[in-house]
RNA sequence: GCCCAGUUGGCGCAGUGGUAGCGCGUUCCCUUGACAUGGGAAAGGUCAUAGGUUCAAAUCCUAUACUGGGCACCA
């Protein structure tokens, strides 16, 4: 076997670099991840498209590892998996990145102009996509790379237009003047969920507004004194006794000297501040509503660039910050400022640039959400859509139920153009004014410039200069990638998808909107399940961010520890509802595990000489198996059953942990050690059986671990595959088998447990007494007649080898033990090591006394328990008998220890 | 402010009523032919606090504290 020879020169340690690149290209050449490559049943999922803002970070690595785990797992189960790759144009985020680049070149978006800017974005995007897709390949992602999509490519443009058109036709779109969240830095409106709230230090300033009639008036409390320039009223609670006499009276607005009324409105909370609120309808959402209720004017004093407008009189032209400073100074000077108290409060900031959001009045496009959200709520309630972990379902439902209209227009350049055209004849448009300030426009929806105006016949049109929220195209992603609005073969086969894997930070921004749009546009939930994972934090639990400088580059980690190690580390910490604390320690664990697997395979190969080159299933017939074989096969079955269950519930960390534990603690530490005796022994039948079991479990593990660690498993499989019962070109094309159905006898099960216990306990004895591990010692054993003792006698050679014993001799109850010997006491056995010269008996009695102490405290608890009549009466009979048995065992252990101590003293 | 989750050995986490576990780290022994990215052994926790339910509580209930998250924000 040539591959065998090659394998013999395998390195002692697994070196990922050599292996990974090779498999990435071999998988690509073979096209094994392309859709339509197998099977009847399909399984599809779409990647959350990363923004083309740069390289992928560790969070992307987590997200895509989880998806790849699922995709590979489903392929191993024989499904035709279609996992669609792609990227998102990323709207504001990407435009911001480009603007920063331009700044370093002393250029700017405006200086460049819209066309040149678009070209610049184009080439940036191409580079960025290349980087991202390259990284996904390196991560081992089994995406169908022939299907790469981009939220702004031609097909996705079709989908965006179709969606927009339908929303328009159905009356879900409108252009209206609202108080929107305006980011002064980005120069655009944002939707409500694009605003984050941050606790910031601030003050509550108390300002006196005097009565026109000369009375003292009242004091208002505000966190934003600069907006007072736009005040049009002061509101108090209608039942607030302090202000009854003032309601309806006029006040002088300080500094401005405008006359404003005192109004009564139930919105006001009398217990906060002074109980009197200045009302600025043009710059505060609540005041806006009060303004509506009381028909108050709206005076805009802050402009879209964040500066005070002409309405601000002497303050015009100042920035928000400067104006605040100046106004406070002036108020102080003129005696209007009565008090300044510290008042930390949350301010809205832009989710992209953290600039403080300014609520400003402007004309924007909105999608009416009410009717769109209720089908999504229904889908959740009826179980057609499930969220894992379930704890996200309530916040998701609540958000949908309280949804507000979605502002979809953005005053930026990078994005899908709004397909609305305005006849210049019918709409008097002043080209110099900001578009979002032009009221009451009448437009038509059209992909390209309309022929002529249906009203006046004019051929002069202007397209809406704004672009759509980037999440608008993202919302269509699960079906736009399959060609919607065309419903071709791919759409029919792969839509709806099965699962969407994403982080909780975009449940509302993305998941909810996909559900709503999917239901509205295709009549189906776009995915029936969503797995929500946490975010990766730094060692101190802080969110990773470029500004904090605590970001981890996944490529660096892959370079250092191997991709499989990174994948293992991420998955084994991805517990439902929990964030991941990143540390290199966990990568070390991953690397070590990879190496362990590697060396298990090396061990198998090193012992393959002279053994059959094919596995015969009859070699696994029950009568050929010995106790250890039965034990490991049965453990293997139990583990794979349990892992399957975990994966079904998306408990991937549990699954990873169980596979790790099985391979390392049971397979390597016990089975392989036992198998060594047989593989190096002279019984050729036993040798063959041991090898067959070894290789069967190992190949099974390669398949089970493949979704977790695709590279090392593929590399090993390529060498071992001839021993697979049905060898495949690649692991992904192989079929998983849980091994022969084995039912372990009670004797086998208890016996193996006792064997392990006996060996561990003797090792502990040796270590405690400082007996060198290499020294072969004679061991004597006393025991009651039991299942366990029968088992140990039958498997004496294992016991001796694992204990490092010259021999283990069983004594009958009448035979006496050498007076001065050390002993290991297990529930069923006492093992004696009669090596006078080697044993420090002082140390030994110390050791025994310590153990006796433990046993006594255990016994105390147990005695108390079984002597409690209430316990006997109320606990289940099974439990009581179990406890009694345990009590007996511990009692026997105690008396044996005491006896030993007596002899020693 | 309301709601949800978490609080377990130095660190990261399992553990939903019946004698507290895992990984990493630490200490000691071992470089014997799979693996020192290894093997063996050991130390280390009154399971945040206070009550309660129960024969029995890390586990169920209540309150408090702290942490994280979601929602709403009072100017």
Tab-separated table of N, CA, C and O in Angstrom, chain A residues 243-303:
chain	number	residue	atom	x	y	z
A	243	UNK	N	-48.659	74.480	38.981
A	243	UNK	CA	-48.677	75.308	37.773
A	243	UNK	C	-50.079	75.669	37.280
A	243	UNK	O	-50.218	76.253	36.214
A	244	UNK	N	-51.129	75.273	38.082
A	244	UNK	CA	-52.503	75.514	37.629
A	244	UNK	C	-52.717	76.938	37.107
A	244	UNK	O	-53.269	77.140	36.030
A	245	UNK	N	-52.214	77.879	37.888
A	245	UNK	CA	-52.508	79.272	37.549
A	245	UNK	C	-51.781	79.747	36.290
A	245	UNK	O	-52.118	80.757	35.697
A	246	UNK	N	-50.754	78.993	35.913
A	246	UNK	CA	-49.957	79.447	34.770
A	246	UNK	C	-50.468	78.925	33.422
A	246	UNK	O	-50.129	79.462	32.364
A	247	UNK	N	-51.264	77.840	33.470
A	247	UNK	CA	-51.730	77.242	32.221
A	247	UNK	C	-52.492	78.285	31.399
A	247	UNK	O	-53.385	78.956	31.908
A	248	UNK	N	-52.086	78.411	30.155
A	248	UNK	CA	-52.724	79.391	29.284
A	248	UNK	C	-52.034	80.744	29.275
A	248	UNK	O	-52.221	81.536	28.367
A	249	UNK	N	-51.196	80.965	30.280
A	249	UNK	CA	-50.476	82.247	30.325
A	249	UNK	C	-49.325	82.236	29.326
A	249	UNK	O	-48.894	81.191	28.850
A	250	UNK	N	-48.799	83.437	29.067
A	250	UNK	CA	-47.664	83.543	28.137
A	250	UNK	C	-46.352	83.743	28.894
A	250	UNK	O	-46.324	84.417	29.917
A	251	UNK	N	-45.298	83.168	28.351
A	251	UNK	CA	-43.964	83.330	28.936
A	251	UNK	C	-43.043	83.961	27.893
A	251	UNK	O	-43.275	83.838	26.690
A	252	UNK	N	-42.027	84.600	28.398
A	252	UNK	CA	-40.970	85.058	27.501
A	252	UNK	C	-39.913	83.967	27.385
A	252	UNK	O	-39.403	83.504	28.402
A	253	UNK	N	-39.601	83.607	26.159
A	253	UNK	CA	-38.516	82.652	25.979
A	253	UNK	C	-37.206	83.421	26.194
A	253	UNK	O	-36.927	84.388	25.481
A	254	UNK	N	-36.422	83.024	27.188
A	254	UNK	CA	-35.195	83.773	27.495
A	254	UNK	C	-34.278	83.867	26.269
A	254	UNK	O	-34.321	83.009	25.394
A	255	UNK	N	-33.489	84.887	26.235
A	255	UNK	CA	-32.531	85.182	25.168
A	255	UNK	C	-33.197	85.544	23.848
A	255	UNK	O	-32.733	86.389	23.096
A	256	UNK	N	-34.307	84.867	23.538
A	256	UNK	CA	-34.983	85.069	22.253
A	256	UNK	C	-36.110	86.084	22.385
A	256	UNK	O	-36.404	86.831	21.452
A	257	UNK	N	-36.712	86.059	23.607
A	257	UNK	CA	-37.849	86.932	23.887
A	257	UNK	C	-39.094	86.690	23.058
A	257	UNK	O	-39.915	87.567	22.887
A	258	UNK	N	-39.200	85.447	22.537
A	258	UNK	CA	-40.429	85.080	21.859
A	258	UNK	C	-41.478	84.814	22.936
A	258	UNK	O	-41.137	84.328	24.009
A	259	UNK	N	-42.730	85.138	22.627
A	259	UNK	CA	-43.798	84.826	23.584
A	259	UNK	C	-44.316	83.426	23.312
A	259	UNK	O	-44.708	83.102	22.193
A	260	UNK	N	-44.272	82.580	24.351
A	260	UNK	CA	-44.758	81.212	24.162
A	260	UNK	C	-45.741	80.857	25.258
A	260	UNK	O	-45.633	81.358	26.385
A	261	UNK	N	-46.726	80.006	24.929
A	261	UNK	CA	-47.764	79.690	25.921
A	261	UNK	C	-47.354	78.547	26.855
A	261	UNK	O	-46.499	77.748	26.518
A	262	UNK	N	-48.009	78.519	28.011
A	262	UNK	CA	-47.917	77.352	28.886
A	262	UNK	C	-49.089	76.455	28.542
A	262	UNK	O	-50.232	76.902	28.542
A	263	UNK	N	-48.782	75.210	28.159
A	263	UNK	CA	-49.867	74.298	27.797
A	263	UNK	C	-49.920	73.157	28.804
A	263	UNK	O	-48.952	72.901	29.529
A	264	UNK	N	-51.063	72.466	28.847
A	264	UNK	CA	-51.217	71.318	29.742
A	264	UNK	C	-51.250	70.050	28.898
A	264	UNK	O	-51.997	69.978	27.922
A	265	UNK	N	-50.411	69.109	29.230
A	265	UNK	CA	-50.382	67.863	28.455
A	265	UNK	C	-50.079	66.695	29.390
A	265	UNK	O	-49.159	66.749	30.205
A	266	UNK	N	-50.862	65.664	29.257
A	266	UNK	CA	-50.741	64.483	30.125
A	266	UNK	C	-49.416	63.760	29.993
A	266	UNK	O	-49.030	62.962	30.857
A	267	UNK	N	-48.684	64.045	28.922
A	267	UNK	CA	-47.409	63.380	28.710
A	267	UNK	C	-46.384	63.753	29.780
A	267	UNK	O	-45.516	62.959	30.136
A	268	UNK	N	-46.547	64.974	30.300
A	268	UNK	CA	-45.541	65.487	31.230
A	268	UNK	C	-45.566	64.729	32.551
A	268	UNK	O	-46.614	64.471	33.119
A	269	UNK	N	-44.384	64.357	33.009
A	269	UNK	CA	-44.233	63.665	34.285
A	269	UNK	C	-43.883	64.710	35.336
A	269	UNK	O	-42.794	65.263	35.343
A	270	UNK	N	-44.842	64.997	36.244
A	270	UNK	CA	-44.632	66.094	37.202
A	270	UNK	C	-43.489	65.807	38.152
A	270	UNK	O	-42.920	66.722	38.749
A	271	UNK	N	-43.152	64.535	38.319
A	271	UNK	CA	-42.130	64.209	39.315
A	271	UNK	C	-40.728	64.371	38.772
A	271	UNK	O	-39.758	64.336	39.513
A	272	UNK	N	-40.583	64.526	37.466
A	272	UNK	CA	-39.238	64.656	36.924
A	272	UNK	C	-38.847	66.124	36.795
A	272	UNK	O	-39.654	66.962	36.397
A	273	UNK	N	-37.609	66.409	37.135
A	273	UNK	CA	-37.098	67.773	36.996
A	273	UNK	C	-37.971	68.750	37.761
A	273	UNK	O	-38.223	68.563	38.948
A	274	UNK	N	-38.429	69.775	37.051
A	274	UNK	CA	-39.287	70.762	37.706
A	274	UNK	C	-40.752	70.511	37.401
A	274	UNK	O	-41.623	71.237	37.863
A	275	UNK	N	-41.014	69.535	36.591
A	275	UNK	CA	-42.388	69.253	36.197
A	275	UNK	C	-42.850	70.130	35.059
A	275	UNK	O	-43.990	70.046	34.622
A	276	UNK	N	-41.932	70.961	34.559
A	276	UNK	CA	-42.271	71.816	33.421
A	276	UNK	C	-41.303	71.507	32.283
A	276	UNK	O	-40.094	71.453	32.494
A	277	UNK	N	-41.847	71.276	31.104
A	277	UNK	CA	-41.034	70.864	29.966
A	277	UNK	C	-41.084	71.904	28.866
A	277	UNK	O	-42.157	72.371	28.482
A	278	UNK	N	-39.903	72.266	28.375
A	278	UNK	CA	-39.879	73.130	27.198
A	278	UNK	C	-40.247	72.293	25.987
A	278	UNK	O	-39.877	71.124	25.899
A	279	UNK	N	-41.012	72.882	25.068
A	279	UNK	CA	-41.505	72.106	23.932
A	279	UNK	C	-40.849	72.592	22.649
A	279	UNK	O	-40.992	73.748	22.261
A	280	UNK	N	-40.108	71.645	22.004
A	280	UNK	CA	-39.383	71.962	20.781
A	280	UNK	C	-39.768	70.959	19.689
A	280	UNK	O	-39.045	70.001	19.450
A	281	UNK	N	-40.899	71.162	19.043
A	281	UNK	CA	-41.434	70.138	18.133
A	281	UNK	C	-40.496	69.752	16.993
A	281	UNK	O	-40.531	68.625	16.526
A	282	UNK	N	-39.635	70.655	16.573
A	282	UNK	CA	-38.799	70.345	15.420
A	282	UNK	C	-37.565	69.529	15.801
A	282	UNK	O	-36.826	69.076	14.938
A	283	UNK	N	-37.333	69.330	17.092
A	283	UNK	CA	-36.088	68.670	17.468
A	283	UNK	C	-36.204	67.626	18.553
A	283	UNK	O	-35.208	67.224	19.130
A	284	UNK	N	-37.411	67.188	18.827
A	284	UNK	CA	-37.578	66.140	19.828
A	284	UNK	C	-38.839	65.346	19.494
A	284	UNK	O	-39.897	65.928	19.258
A	285	UNK	N	-38.737	64.027	19.468
A	285	UNK	CA	-39.875	63.194	19.045
A	285	UNK	C	-41.110	63.388	19.924
A	285	UNK	O	-42.224	63.438	19.405
A	286	UNK	N	-40.918	63.485	21.235
A	286	UNK	CA	-42.072	63.661	22.114
A	286	UNK	C	-42.692	65.040	21.949
A	286	UNK	O	-43.911	65.190	21.930
A	287	UNK	N	-41.821	66.026	21.814
A	287	UNK	CA	-42.309	67.388	21.615
A	287	UNK	C	-43.028	67.500	20.284
A	287	UNK	O	-43.984	68.265	20.130
A	288	UNK	N	-42.533	66.727	19.312
A	288	UNK	CA	-43.182	66.716	18.002
A	288	UNK	C	-44.643	66.308	18.159
A	288	UNK	O	-45.549	66.940	17.633
A	289	UNK	N	-44.844	65.240	18.940
A	289	UNK	CA	-46.206	64.762	19.146
A	289	UNK	C	-47.050	65.762	19.938
A	289	UNK	O	-48.224	65.971	19.630
A	290	UNK	N	-46.438	66.365	20.927
A	290	UNK	CA	-47.174	67.390	21.675
A	290	UNK	C	-47.546	68.539	20.747
A	290	UNK	O	-48.652	69.076	20.820
A	291	UNK	N	-46.602	68.867	19.886
A	291	UNK	CA	-46.836	69.937	18.912
A	291	UNK	C	-48.037	69.630	18.046
A	291	UNK	O	-48.869	70.515	17.768
A	292	UNK	N	-48.146	68.363	17.637
A	292	UNK	CA	-49.282	67.946	16.823
A	292	UNK	C	-50.587	68.116	17.599
A	292	UNK	O	-51.566	68.635	17.090
A	293	UNK	N	-50.534	67.668	18.871
A	293	UNK	CA	-51.750	67.710	19.688
A	293	UNK	C	-52.222	69.144	19.940
A	293	UNK	O	-53.404	69.396	20.026
A	294	UNK	N	-51.269	70.043	20.059
A	294	UNK	CA	-51.650	71.413	20.410
A	294	UNK	C	-51.505	72.382	19.246
A	294	UNK	O	-51.562	73.588	19.431
A	295	UNK	N	-51.306	71.822	18.055
A	295	UNK	CA	-51.125	72.635	16.853
A	295	UNK	C	-50.120	73.772	17.036
A	295	UNK	O	-50.417	74.939	16.845
A	296	UNK	N	-48.946	73.369	17.429
A	296	UNK	CA	-47.878	74.329	17.635
A	296	UNK	C	-47.000	74.409	16.386
A	296	UNK	O	-46.878	73.426	15.655
A	297	UNK	N	-46.405	75.540	16.132
A	297	UNK	CA	-45.490	75.635	14.978
A	297	UNK	C	-44.207	74.841	15.237
A	297	UNK	O	-43.895	74.504	16.369
A	298	UNK	N	-43.520	74.533	14.145
A	298	UNK	CA	-42.231	73.840	14.300
A	298	UNK	C	-41.144	74.781	13.832
A	298	UNK	O	-41.111	75.168	12.672
A	299	UNK	N	-40.307	75.145	14.748
A	299	UNK	CA	-39.228	76.052	14.379
A	299	UNK	C	-37.913	75.277	14.333
A	299	UNK	O	-37.449	74.757	15.347
A	300	UNK	N	-37.343	75.173	13.118
A	300	UNK	CA	-36.099	74.413	12.971
A	300	UNK	C	-34.924	75.314	13.305
A	300	UNK	O	-34.671	76.300	12.632
A	301	UNK	N	-34.215	74.956	14.345
A	301	UNK	CA	-33.075	75.783	14.726
A	301	UNK	C	-31.746	75.053	14.529
A	301	UNK	O	-30.696	75.638	14.674
A	302	UNK	N	-31.829	73.743	14.234
A	302	UNK	CA	-30.594	73.006	13.956
A	302	UNK	C	-30.677	72.478	12.530
A	302	UNK	O	-31.694	71.920	12.111
A	303	UNK	N	-29.591	72.675	11.794
A	303	UNK	CA	-29.606	72.287	10.387
A	303	UNK	C	-29.094	70.858	10.220
A	303	UNK	O	-28.641	70.237	11.171
